[in-house]
Coordinates of C-alpha atoms in Angstrom, one line a residue:
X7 CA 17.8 -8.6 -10.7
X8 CA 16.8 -5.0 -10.7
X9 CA 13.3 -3.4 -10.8
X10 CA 13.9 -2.9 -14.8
X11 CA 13.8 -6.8 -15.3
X12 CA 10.3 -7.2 -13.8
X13 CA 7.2 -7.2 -15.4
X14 CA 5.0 -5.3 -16.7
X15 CA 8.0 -3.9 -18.1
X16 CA 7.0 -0.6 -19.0
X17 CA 5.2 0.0 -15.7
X18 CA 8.3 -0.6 -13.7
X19 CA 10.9 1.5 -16.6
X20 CA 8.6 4.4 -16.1
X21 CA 8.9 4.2 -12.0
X22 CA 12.5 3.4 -12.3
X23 CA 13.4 6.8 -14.0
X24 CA 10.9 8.6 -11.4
X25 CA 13.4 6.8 -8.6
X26 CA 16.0 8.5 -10.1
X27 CA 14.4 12.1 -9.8
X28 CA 14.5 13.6 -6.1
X29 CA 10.8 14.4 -5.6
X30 CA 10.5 15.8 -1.7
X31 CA 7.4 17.3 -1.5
X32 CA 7.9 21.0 -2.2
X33 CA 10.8 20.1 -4.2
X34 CA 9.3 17.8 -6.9
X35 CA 10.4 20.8 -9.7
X36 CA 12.8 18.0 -11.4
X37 CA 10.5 15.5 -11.5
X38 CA 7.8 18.1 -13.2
X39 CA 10.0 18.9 -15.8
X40 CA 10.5 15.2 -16.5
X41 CA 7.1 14.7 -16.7
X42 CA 6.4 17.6 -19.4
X43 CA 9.4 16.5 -21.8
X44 CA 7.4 13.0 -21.4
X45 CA 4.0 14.0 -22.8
X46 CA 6.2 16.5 -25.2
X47 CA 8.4 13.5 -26.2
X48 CA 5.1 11.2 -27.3
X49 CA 3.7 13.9 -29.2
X50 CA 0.8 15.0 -27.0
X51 CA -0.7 17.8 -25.7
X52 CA 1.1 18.9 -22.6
X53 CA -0.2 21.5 -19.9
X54 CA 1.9 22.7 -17.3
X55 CA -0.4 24.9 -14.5
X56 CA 0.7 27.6 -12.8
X57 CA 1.3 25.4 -9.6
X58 CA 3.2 22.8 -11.3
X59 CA 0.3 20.4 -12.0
X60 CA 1.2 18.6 -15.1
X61 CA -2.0 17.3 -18.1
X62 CA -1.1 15.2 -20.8
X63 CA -3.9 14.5 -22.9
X64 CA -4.5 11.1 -25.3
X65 CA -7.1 10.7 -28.5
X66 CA -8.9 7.9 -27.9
X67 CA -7.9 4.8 -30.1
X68 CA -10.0 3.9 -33.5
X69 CA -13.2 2.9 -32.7
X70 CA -13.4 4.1 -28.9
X71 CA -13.7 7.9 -29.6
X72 CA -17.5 8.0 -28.7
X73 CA -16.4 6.7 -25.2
X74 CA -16.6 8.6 -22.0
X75 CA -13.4 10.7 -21.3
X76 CA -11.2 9.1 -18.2
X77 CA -8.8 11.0 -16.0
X78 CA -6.0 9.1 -14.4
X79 CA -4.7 10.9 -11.4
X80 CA -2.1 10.5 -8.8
X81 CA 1.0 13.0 -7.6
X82 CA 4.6 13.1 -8.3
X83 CA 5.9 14.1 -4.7
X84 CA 7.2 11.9 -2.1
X85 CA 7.5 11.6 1.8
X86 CA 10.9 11.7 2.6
X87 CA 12.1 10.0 5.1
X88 CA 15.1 7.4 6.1
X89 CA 16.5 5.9 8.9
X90 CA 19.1 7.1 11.4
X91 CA 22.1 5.8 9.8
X92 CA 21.4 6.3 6.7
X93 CA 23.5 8.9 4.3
X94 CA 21.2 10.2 1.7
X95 CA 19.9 13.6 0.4
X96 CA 16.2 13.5 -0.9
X97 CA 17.2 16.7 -2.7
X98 CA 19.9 15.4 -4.8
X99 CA 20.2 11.5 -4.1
X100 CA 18.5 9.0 -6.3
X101 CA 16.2 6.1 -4.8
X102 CA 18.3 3.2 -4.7
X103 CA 15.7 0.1 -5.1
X104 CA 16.1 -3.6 -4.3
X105 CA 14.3 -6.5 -5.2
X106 CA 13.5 -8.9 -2.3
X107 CA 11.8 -11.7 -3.2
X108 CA 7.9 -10.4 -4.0
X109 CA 8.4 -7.5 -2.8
X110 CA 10.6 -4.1 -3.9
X111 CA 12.0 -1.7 -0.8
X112 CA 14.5 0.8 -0.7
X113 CA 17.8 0.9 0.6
X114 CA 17.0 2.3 3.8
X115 CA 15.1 5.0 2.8
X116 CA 11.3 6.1 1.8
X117 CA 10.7 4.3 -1.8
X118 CA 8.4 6.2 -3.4
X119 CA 5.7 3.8 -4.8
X120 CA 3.4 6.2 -3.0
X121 CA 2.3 7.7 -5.7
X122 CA 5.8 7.2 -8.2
X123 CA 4.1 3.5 -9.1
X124 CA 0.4 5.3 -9.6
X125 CA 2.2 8.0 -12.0
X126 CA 4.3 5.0 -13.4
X127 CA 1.2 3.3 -14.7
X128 CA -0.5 6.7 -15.7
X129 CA 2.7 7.1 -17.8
X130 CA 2.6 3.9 -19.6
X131 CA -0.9 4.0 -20.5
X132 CA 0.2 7.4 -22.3
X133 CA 3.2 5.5 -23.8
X134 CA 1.7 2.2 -24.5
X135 CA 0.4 2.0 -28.4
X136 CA -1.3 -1.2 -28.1
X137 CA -4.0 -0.5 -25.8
X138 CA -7.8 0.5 -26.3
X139 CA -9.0 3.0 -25.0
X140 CA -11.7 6.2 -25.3
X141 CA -10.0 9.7 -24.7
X142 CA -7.5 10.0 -21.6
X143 CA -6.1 12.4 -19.5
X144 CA -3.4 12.4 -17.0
X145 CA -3.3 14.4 -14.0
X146 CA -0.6 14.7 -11.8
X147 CA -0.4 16.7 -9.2
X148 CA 2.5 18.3 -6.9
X149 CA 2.7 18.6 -3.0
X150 CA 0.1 16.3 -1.7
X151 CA 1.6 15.2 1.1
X152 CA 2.0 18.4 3.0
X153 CA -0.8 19.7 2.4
X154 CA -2.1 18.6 -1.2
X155 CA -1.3 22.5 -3.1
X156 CA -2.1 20.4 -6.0
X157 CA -5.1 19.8 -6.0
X158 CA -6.8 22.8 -4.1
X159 CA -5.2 24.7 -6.7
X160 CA -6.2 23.3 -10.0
X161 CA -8.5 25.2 -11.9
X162 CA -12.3 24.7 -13.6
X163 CA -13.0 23.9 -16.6
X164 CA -9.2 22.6 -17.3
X165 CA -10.0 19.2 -17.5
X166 CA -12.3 17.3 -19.9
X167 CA -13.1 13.8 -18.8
X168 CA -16.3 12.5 -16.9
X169 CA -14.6 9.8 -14.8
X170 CA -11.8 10.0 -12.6
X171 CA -9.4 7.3 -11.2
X172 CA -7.0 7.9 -8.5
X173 CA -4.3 5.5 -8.2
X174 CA -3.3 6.3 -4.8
X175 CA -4.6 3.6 -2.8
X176 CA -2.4 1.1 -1.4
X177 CA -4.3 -2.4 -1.4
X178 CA -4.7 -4.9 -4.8
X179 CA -8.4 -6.0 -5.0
X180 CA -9.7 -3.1 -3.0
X181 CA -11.8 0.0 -4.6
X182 CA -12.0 3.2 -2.2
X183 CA -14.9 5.5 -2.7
X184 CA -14.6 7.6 0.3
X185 CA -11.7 9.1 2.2
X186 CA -10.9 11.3 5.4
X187 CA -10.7 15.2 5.5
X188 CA -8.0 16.6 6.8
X189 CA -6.6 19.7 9.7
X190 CA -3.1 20.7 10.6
X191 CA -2.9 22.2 13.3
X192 CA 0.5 24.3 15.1
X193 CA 0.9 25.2 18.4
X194 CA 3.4 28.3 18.7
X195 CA 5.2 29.6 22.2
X196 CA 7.8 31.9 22.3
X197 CA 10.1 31.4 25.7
X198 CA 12.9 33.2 27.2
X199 CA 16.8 31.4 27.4
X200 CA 18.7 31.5 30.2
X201 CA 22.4 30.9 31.1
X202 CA 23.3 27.2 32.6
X203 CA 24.4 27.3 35.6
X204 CA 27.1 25.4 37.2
X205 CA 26.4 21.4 38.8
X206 CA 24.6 20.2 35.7
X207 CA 25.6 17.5 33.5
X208 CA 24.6 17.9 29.5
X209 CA 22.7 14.5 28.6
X210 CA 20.6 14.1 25.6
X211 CA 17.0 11.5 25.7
X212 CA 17.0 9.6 22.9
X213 CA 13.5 7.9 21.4
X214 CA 14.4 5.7 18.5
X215 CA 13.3 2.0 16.7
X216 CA 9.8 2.8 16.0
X217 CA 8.3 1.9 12.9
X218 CA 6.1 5.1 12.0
X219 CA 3.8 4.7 8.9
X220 CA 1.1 6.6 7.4
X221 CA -0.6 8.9 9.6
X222 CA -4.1 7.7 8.0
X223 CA -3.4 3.9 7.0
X224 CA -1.2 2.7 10.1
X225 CA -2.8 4.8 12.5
X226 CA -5.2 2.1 13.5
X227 CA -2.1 -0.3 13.8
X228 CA -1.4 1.6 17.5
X229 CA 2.3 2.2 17.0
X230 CA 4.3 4.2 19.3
X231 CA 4.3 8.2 18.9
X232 CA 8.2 9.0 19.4
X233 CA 7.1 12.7 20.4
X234 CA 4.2 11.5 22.9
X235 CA 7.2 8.5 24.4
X236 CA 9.4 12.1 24.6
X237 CA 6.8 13.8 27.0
X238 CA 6.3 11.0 28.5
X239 CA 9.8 11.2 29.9
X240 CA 10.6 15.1 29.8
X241 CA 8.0 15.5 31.6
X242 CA 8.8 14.2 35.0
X243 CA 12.3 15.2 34.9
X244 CA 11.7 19.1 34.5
X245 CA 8.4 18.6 36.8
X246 CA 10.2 15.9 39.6
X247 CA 14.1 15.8 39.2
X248 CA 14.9 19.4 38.9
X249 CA 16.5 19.0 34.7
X250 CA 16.0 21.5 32.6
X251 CA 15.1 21.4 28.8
X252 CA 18.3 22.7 26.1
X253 CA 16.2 22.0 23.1
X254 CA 13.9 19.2 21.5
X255 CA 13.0 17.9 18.5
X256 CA 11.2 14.6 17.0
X257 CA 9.2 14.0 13.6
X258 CA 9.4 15.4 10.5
X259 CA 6.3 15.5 8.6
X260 CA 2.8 15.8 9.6
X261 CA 1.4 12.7 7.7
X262 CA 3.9 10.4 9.1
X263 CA 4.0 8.5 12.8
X264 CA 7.1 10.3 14.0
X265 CA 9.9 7.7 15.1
X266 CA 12.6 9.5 16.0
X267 CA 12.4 12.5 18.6
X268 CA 15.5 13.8 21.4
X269 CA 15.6 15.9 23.7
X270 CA 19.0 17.6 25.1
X271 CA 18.5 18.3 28.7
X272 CA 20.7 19.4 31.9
X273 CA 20.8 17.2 34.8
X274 CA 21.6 17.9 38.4
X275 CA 24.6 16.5 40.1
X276 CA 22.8 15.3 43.2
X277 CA 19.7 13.9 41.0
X278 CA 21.8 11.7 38.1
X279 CA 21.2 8.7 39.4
X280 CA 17.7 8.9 40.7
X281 CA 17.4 10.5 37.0
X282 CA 19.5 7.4 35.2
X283 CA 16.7 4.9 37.2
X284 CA 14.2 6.6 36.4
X285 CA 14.8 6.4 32.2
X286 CA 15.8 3.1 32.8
X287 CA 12.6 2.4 34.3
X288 CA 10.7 3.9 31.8
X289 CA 12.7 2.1 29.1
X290 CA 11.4 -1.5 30.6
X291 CA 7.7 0.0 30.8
X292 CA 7.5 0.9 27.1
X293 CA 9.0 -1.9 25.8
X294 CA 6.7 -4.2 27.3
X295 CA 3.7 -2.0 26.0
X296 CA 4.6 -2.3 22.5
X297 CA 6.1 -5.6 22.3
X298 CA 3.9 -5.9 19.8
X299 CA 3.3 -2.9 18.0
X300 CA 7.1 -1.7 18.2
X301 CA 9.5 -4.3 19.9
X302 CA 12.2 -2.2 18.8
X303 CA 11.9 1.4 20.8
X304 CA 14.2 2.2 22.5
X305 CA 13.9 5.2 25.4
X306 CA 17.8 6.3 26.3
X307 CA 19.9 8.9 28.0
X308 CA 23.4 9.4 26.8
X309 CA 25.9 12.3 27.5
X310 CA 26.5 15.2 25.5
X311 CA 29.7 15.9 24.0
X312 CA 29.9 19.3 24.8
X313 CA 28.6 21.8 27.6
X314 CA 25.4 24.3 25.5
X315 CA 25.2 27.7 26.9
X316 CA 21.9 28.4 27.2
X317 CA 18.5 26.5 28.1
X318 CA 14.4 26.7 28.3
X319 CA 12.8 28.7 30.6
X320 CA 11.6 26.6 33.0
X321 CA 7.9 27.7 33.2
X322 CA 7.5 27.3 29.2
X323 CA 9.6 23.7 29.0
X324 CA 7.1 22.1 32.2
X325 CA 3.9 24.0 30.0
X326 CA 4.8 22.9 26.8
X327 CA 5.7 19.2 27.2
X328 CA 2.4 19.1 29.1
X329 CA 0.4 19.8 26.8
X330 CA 2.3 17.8 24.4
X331 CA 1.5 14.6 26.6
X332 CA -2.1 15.9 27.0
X333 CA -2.8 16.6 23.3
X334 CA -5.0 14.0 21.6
X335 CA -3.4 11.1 19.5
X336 CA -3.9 8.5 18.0
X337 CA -7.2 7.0 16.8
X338 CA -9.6 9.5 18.5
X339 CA -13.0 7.3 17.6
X340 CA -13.8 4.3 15.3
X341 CA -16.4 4.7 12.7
X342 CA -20.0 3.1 13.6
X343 CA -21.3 3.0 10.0
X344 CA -18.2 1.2 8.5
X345 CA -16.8 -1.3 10.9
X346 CA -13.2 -1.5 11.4
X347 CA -13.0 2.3 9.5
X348 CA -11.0 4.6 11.7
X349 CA -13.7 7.8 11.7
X350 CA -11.6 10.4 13.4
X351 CA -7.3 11.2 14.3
X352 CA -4.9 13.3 15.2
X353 CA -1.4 12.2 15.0
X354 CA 1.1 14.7 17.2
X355 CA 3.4 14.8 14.4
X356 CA 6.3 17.0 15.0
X357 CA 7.5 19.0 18.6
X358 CA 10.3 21.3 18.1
X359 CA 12.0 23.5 21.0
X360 CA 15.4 25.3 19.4
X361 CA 16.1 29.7 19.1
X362 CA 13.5 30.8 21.6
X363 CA 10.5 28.7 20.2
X364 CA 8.7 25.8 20.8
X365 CA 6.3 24.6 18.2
X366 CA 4.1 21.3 18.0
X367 CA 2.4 20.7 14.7
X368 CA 0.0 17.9 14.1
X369 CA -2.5 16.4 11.2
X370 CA -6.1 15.6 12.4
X371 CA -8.0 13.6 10.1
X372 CA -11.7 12.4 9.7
X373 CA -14.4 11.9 7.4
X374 CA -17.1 13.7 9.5
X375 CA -16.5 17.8 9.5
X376 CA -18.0 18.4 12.8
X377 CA -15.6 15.5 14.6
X378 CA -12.8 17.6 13.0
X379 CA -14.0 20.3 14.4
X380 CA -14.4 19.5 17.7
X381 CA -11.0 17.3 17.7
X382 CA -9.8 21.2 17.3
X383 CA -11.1 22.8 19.6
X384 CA -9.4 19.9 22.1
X385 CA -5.8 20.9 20.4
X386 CA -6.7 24.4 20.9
X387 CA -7.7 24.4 24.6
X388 CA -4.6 22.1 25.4
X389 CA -2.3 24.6 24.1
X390 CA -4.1 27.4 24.7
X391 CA -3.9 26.6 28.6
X392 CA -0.1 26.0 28.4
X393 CA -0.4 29.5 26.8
X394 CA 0.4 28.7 23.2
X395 CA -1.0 30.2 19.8
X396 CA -2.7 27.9 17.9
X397 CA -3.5 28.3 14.1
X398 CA -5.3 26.2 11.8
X399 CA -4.7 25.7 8.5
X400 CA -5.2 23.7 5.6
X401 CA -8.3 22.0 6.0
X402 CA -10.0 19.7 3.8
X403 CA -13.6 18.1 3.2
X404 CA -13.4 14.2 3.2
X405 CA -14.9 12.3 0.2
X406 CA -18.4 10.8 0.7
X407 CA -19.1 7.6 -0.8
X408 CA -21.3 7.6 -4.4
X409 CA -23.5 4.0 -4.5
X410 CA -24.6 5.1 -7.5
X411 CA -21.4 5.4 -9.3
X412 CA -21.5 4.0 -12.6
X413 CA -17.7 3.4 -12.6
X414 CA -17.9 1.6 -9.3
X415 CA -19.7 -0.9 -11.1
X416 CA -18.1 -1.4 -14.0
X417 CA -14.8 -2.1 -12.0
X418 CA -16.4 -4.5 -10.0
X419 CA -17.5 -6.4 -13.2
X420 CA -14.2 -6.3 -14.4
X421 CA -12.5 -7.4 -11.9
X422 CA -14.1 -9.9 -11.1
X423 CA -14.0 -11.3 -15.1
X424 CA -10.4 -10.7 -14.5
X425 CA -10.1 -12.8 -11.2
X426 CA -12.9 -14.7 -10.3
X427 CA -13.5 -12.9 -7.3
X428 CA -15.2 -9.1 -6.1
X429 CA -13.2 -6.2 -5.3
X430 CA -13.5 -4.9 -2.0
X431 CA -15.4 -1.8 -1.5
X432 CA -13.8 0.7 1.0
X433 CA -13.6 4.3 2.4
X434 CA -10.3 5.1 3.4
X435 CA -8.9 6.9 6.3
X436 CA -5.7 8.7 4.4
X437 CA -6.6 11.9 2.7
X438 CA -7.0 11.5 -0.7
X439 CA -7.4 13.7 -3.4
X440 CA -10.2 13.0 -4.3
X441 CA -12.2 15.0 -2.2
X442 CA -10.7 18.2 -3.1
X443 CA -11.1 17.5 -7.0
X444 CA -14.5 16.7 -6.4
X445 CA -15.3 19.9 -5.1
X446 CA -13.4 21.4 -7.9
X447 CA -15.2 18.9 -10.5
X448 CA -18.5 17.7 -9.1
X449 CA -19.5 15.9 -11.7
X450 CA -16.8 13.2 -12.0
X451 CA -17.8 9.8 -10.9
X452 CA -14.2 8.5 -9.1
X453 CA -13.0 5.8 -7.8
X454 CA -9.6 5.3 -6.3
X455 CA -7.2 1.9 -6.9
X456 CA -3.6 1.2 -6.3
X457 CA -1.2 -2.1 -5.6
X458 CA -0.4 -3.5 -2.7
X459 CA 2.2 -1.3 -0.6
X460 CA 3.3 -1.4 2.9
X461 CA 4.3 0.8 5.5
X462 CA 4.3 4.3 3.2
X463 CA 5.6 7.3 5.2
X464 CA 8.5 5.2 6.2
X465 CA 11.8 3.6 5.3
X466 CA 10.1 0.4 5.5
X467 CA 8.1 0.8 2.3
X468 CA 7.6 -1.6 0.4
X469 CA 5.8 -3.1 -3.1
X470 CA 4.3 -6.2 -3.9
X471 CA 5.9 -7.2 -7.1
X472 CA 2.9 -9.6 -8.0
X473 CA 0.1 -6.8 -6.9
X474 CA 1.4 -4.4 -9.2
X475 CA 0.9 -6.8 -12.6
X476 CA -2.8 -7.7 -11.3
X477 CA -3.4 -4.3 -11.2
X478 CA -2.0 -2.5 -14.7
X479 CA -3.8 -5.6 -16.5
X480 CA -7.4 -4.1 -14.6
X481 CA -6.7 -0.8 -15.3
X482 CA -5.5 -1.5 -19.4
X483 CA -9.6 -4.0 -19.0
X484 CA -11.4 -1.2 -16.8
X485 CA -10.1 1.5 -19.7
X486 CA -11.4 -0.9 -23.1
X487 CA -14.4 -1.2 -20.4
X488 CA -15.3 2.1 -20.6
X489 CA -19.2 2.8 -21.6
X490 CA -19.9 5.3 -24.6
X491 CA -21.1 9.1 -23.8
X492 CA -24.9 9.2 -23.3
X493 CA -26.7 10.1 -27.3

């Protein structure tokens, strides 16, 4: 059985050929195109923005053209990121999908449902001629996951509809009306290379078998940070053992829990094997703190093939990886309003050393500004004292709930006609785009849905087969659902 047999049918057909487009954030151009010659294909008006944002617009059906006009949003680009032994190129490759019992993954790699099953379903509303609805508009937008371009780029006055739903979130029979803002943060240091010197052995620390996830949904779940385990261990060596640094580098992207992360060091003759007991050591130590969270890390040092020529000033190495197991992670403080809410995060998403820098780059998250704010000025000082530049960039407002929201209620009427049962009402704390289209468009009432997906940000995401039918037959009720335009 492949995806293409499930049902609904033409929710999954339209995800299937998104698999088949590499979509990398900042390299979703393919998929953009595909999604213009779609709107072209059906005959609708078809908006391509200067940033790549794509608008398709549909007339309502007869009957429903006095109804209020609904936006359905999500974004075409993907987190890309697979495990170790894995061959694939997000830039050329396809996503090759498998169905595993109720569930759909990947082979090995990032699937995509986050957001390629929320445009799926925004496509086959478009597509679909058997539904009732009042007039709809699609929005999709590029690069949200590195630092939503998207969305802080589209324009005024472009759009037409009063109501807006995201379908971003990741959890069947939940509603999210409020989400985190968002920080990234870089810490720079420049540092001088020096020859190596003889009576050193090349060895490279190895953190691997972490699970990662979503910087803002797993982030609660307290999963190991492969760059903190890395400073963790680096750390001593340079400071205790006499090693020196070669190079580092660990995580990818800034919105997911790094997993992987090495560093290539040189070892003393007379300190190897207080230096092999010592990983060894460490190695035991972790794996009994995350026996639960992460039962698979693994902390190791290996040989290098090959002798490298230069390494890390000393000074800078010890400075840097200090503040890199200083620096905040993690869940920084819990919400008191909502319980169980994560309020405030940073995650310490990338550390690179390689070429005479050494950079750290990290994604704080919260849904209170001035938290933010001061999580900042914690990064800065940090890395400031190891005498690092640190820029900010990229910052975004979180999305405050609306209990007034009119299409708040109606969902919650429909679903539970559909199911016997009341959505959940949630603030999330992932980023969503919400918060930055509402300051674009404040007068949209939104609400954000999705189906039930698992472990996003890493190879280990996953669908739930059943979830996703639940949810296109709400959103096909919630769109007939839709009230008439005030008289």
């Amino acid at each position: 059985m492949t995806i293409k047999d499930l049902n609904p049918e033409i929710v999954w057909r339209n995800f299937y050929a998104l698999t088949q487009i590499p979509r990398p954030s900042k390299k979703e151009g393919k998929a953009v195109e595909y999604l213009y010659g779609f709107g072209k294909s059906l005959g609708l008006e078809t908006i391509k923005d200067e940033t790549g944002n794509i608008i398709i617009r549909k007339p309502a059906t007869p009957g429903m053209e006095d109804r209020k006009g609904v936006i359905l949003q999500g974004h075409i680009d993907m987190v890309p990121q697979k495990n170790a032994d894995k061959v694939h190129d997000f830039e050329k490759d396809p996503i090759t999908t498998v169905v595993d019992g109720d569930w759909v993954r990947a082979d090995g790699t990032t699937l995509g449902a986050d957001n390629g099953l929320g445009v799926a379903v925004a496509l086959s509303v478009l597509e679909s001629k058997d539904l009732k609805h009042g007039p709809v508009e699609v929005l999709v937008t590029v690069d949200e996951e590195t630092g939503m371009t998207g969305a802080n780029a589209l324009k005024p006055d472009v759009l037409k509809g009063d109501i807006l739903i995201n379908l971003d979130s990741e959890t069947e029979g939940e509603l999210y009306v409020g989400c985190a803002g968002g920080l990234d943060a870089t810490a720079t240091l420049k540092y001088d290379q020096k020859p190596v010197p003889a009576g050193y052995h090349a060895c490279r620390i190895s953190v691997k078998g972490l699970k990662g996830g979503h910087s803002g949904m797993d982030i609660i779940l307290y999963r190991a940070n492969a760059n903190k385990l890395l400073a963790r261990a680096v750390l001593p060596l340079l400071r205790d053992y006499g090693v020196r640094l070669v190079s580092a580098e660990g995580g990818n992207m800034r919105n997911a829990i790094p997993r992987e992360a090495f560093a290539d060091v040189l070892v003393p003759e007379p300190a190897r094997e207080a230096v092999l007991s010592f990983v060894s050591g460490l190695q035991k130590a972790v794996k009994n703190e995350y026996a639960s969270a992460d039962p698979d890390v693994s902390l190791t040092m290996e040989p290098l093939g090959s002798m490298p020529s230069l390494y890390v000033d000393d000074a800078a190495a010890i400075a840097m990886f200090r503040a890199v197991n200083a620096c905040p992670d993690g869940v920084w403080r819990m919400s008191d309003a909502v319980p169980g809410l994560v309020e405030t995060s940073n995650n310490v998403a990338i550390v690179s050393a390689s070429g005479g820098v050494f950079q750290v780059k990290t994604l704080m998250r919260s849904s209170v500004d001035s938290e933010k704010d001061a999580l900042a000025e914690e990064f800065r000082s940090v890395f400031e004292l190891a005498g690092a530049e640190t820029v900010f960039t990229g910052g975004y407002s979180g999305w405050a709930p609306d209990s007034n929201s009119q299409i708040l209620h109606l969902m919650k009427k429909v679903y539970g006609s559909l199911y016997g049962k009341d959505p959940a009402v949630m603030a999330i704390h992932a980023g969503l785009e919400c918060g930055i289209l509402g300051g674009t468009y404040p007068h949209w009432d939104m609400v954000s849905c999705g189906p039930t997906i698992l472990s996003p940000h890493s190879p280990d995401e996953r669908v739930n087969i059943p979830s996703v039918e639940k949810w296109w037959h709400f959103i096909v009720k919630v769109l007939e659902e839709i009230p008439r335009n005030a008289q």
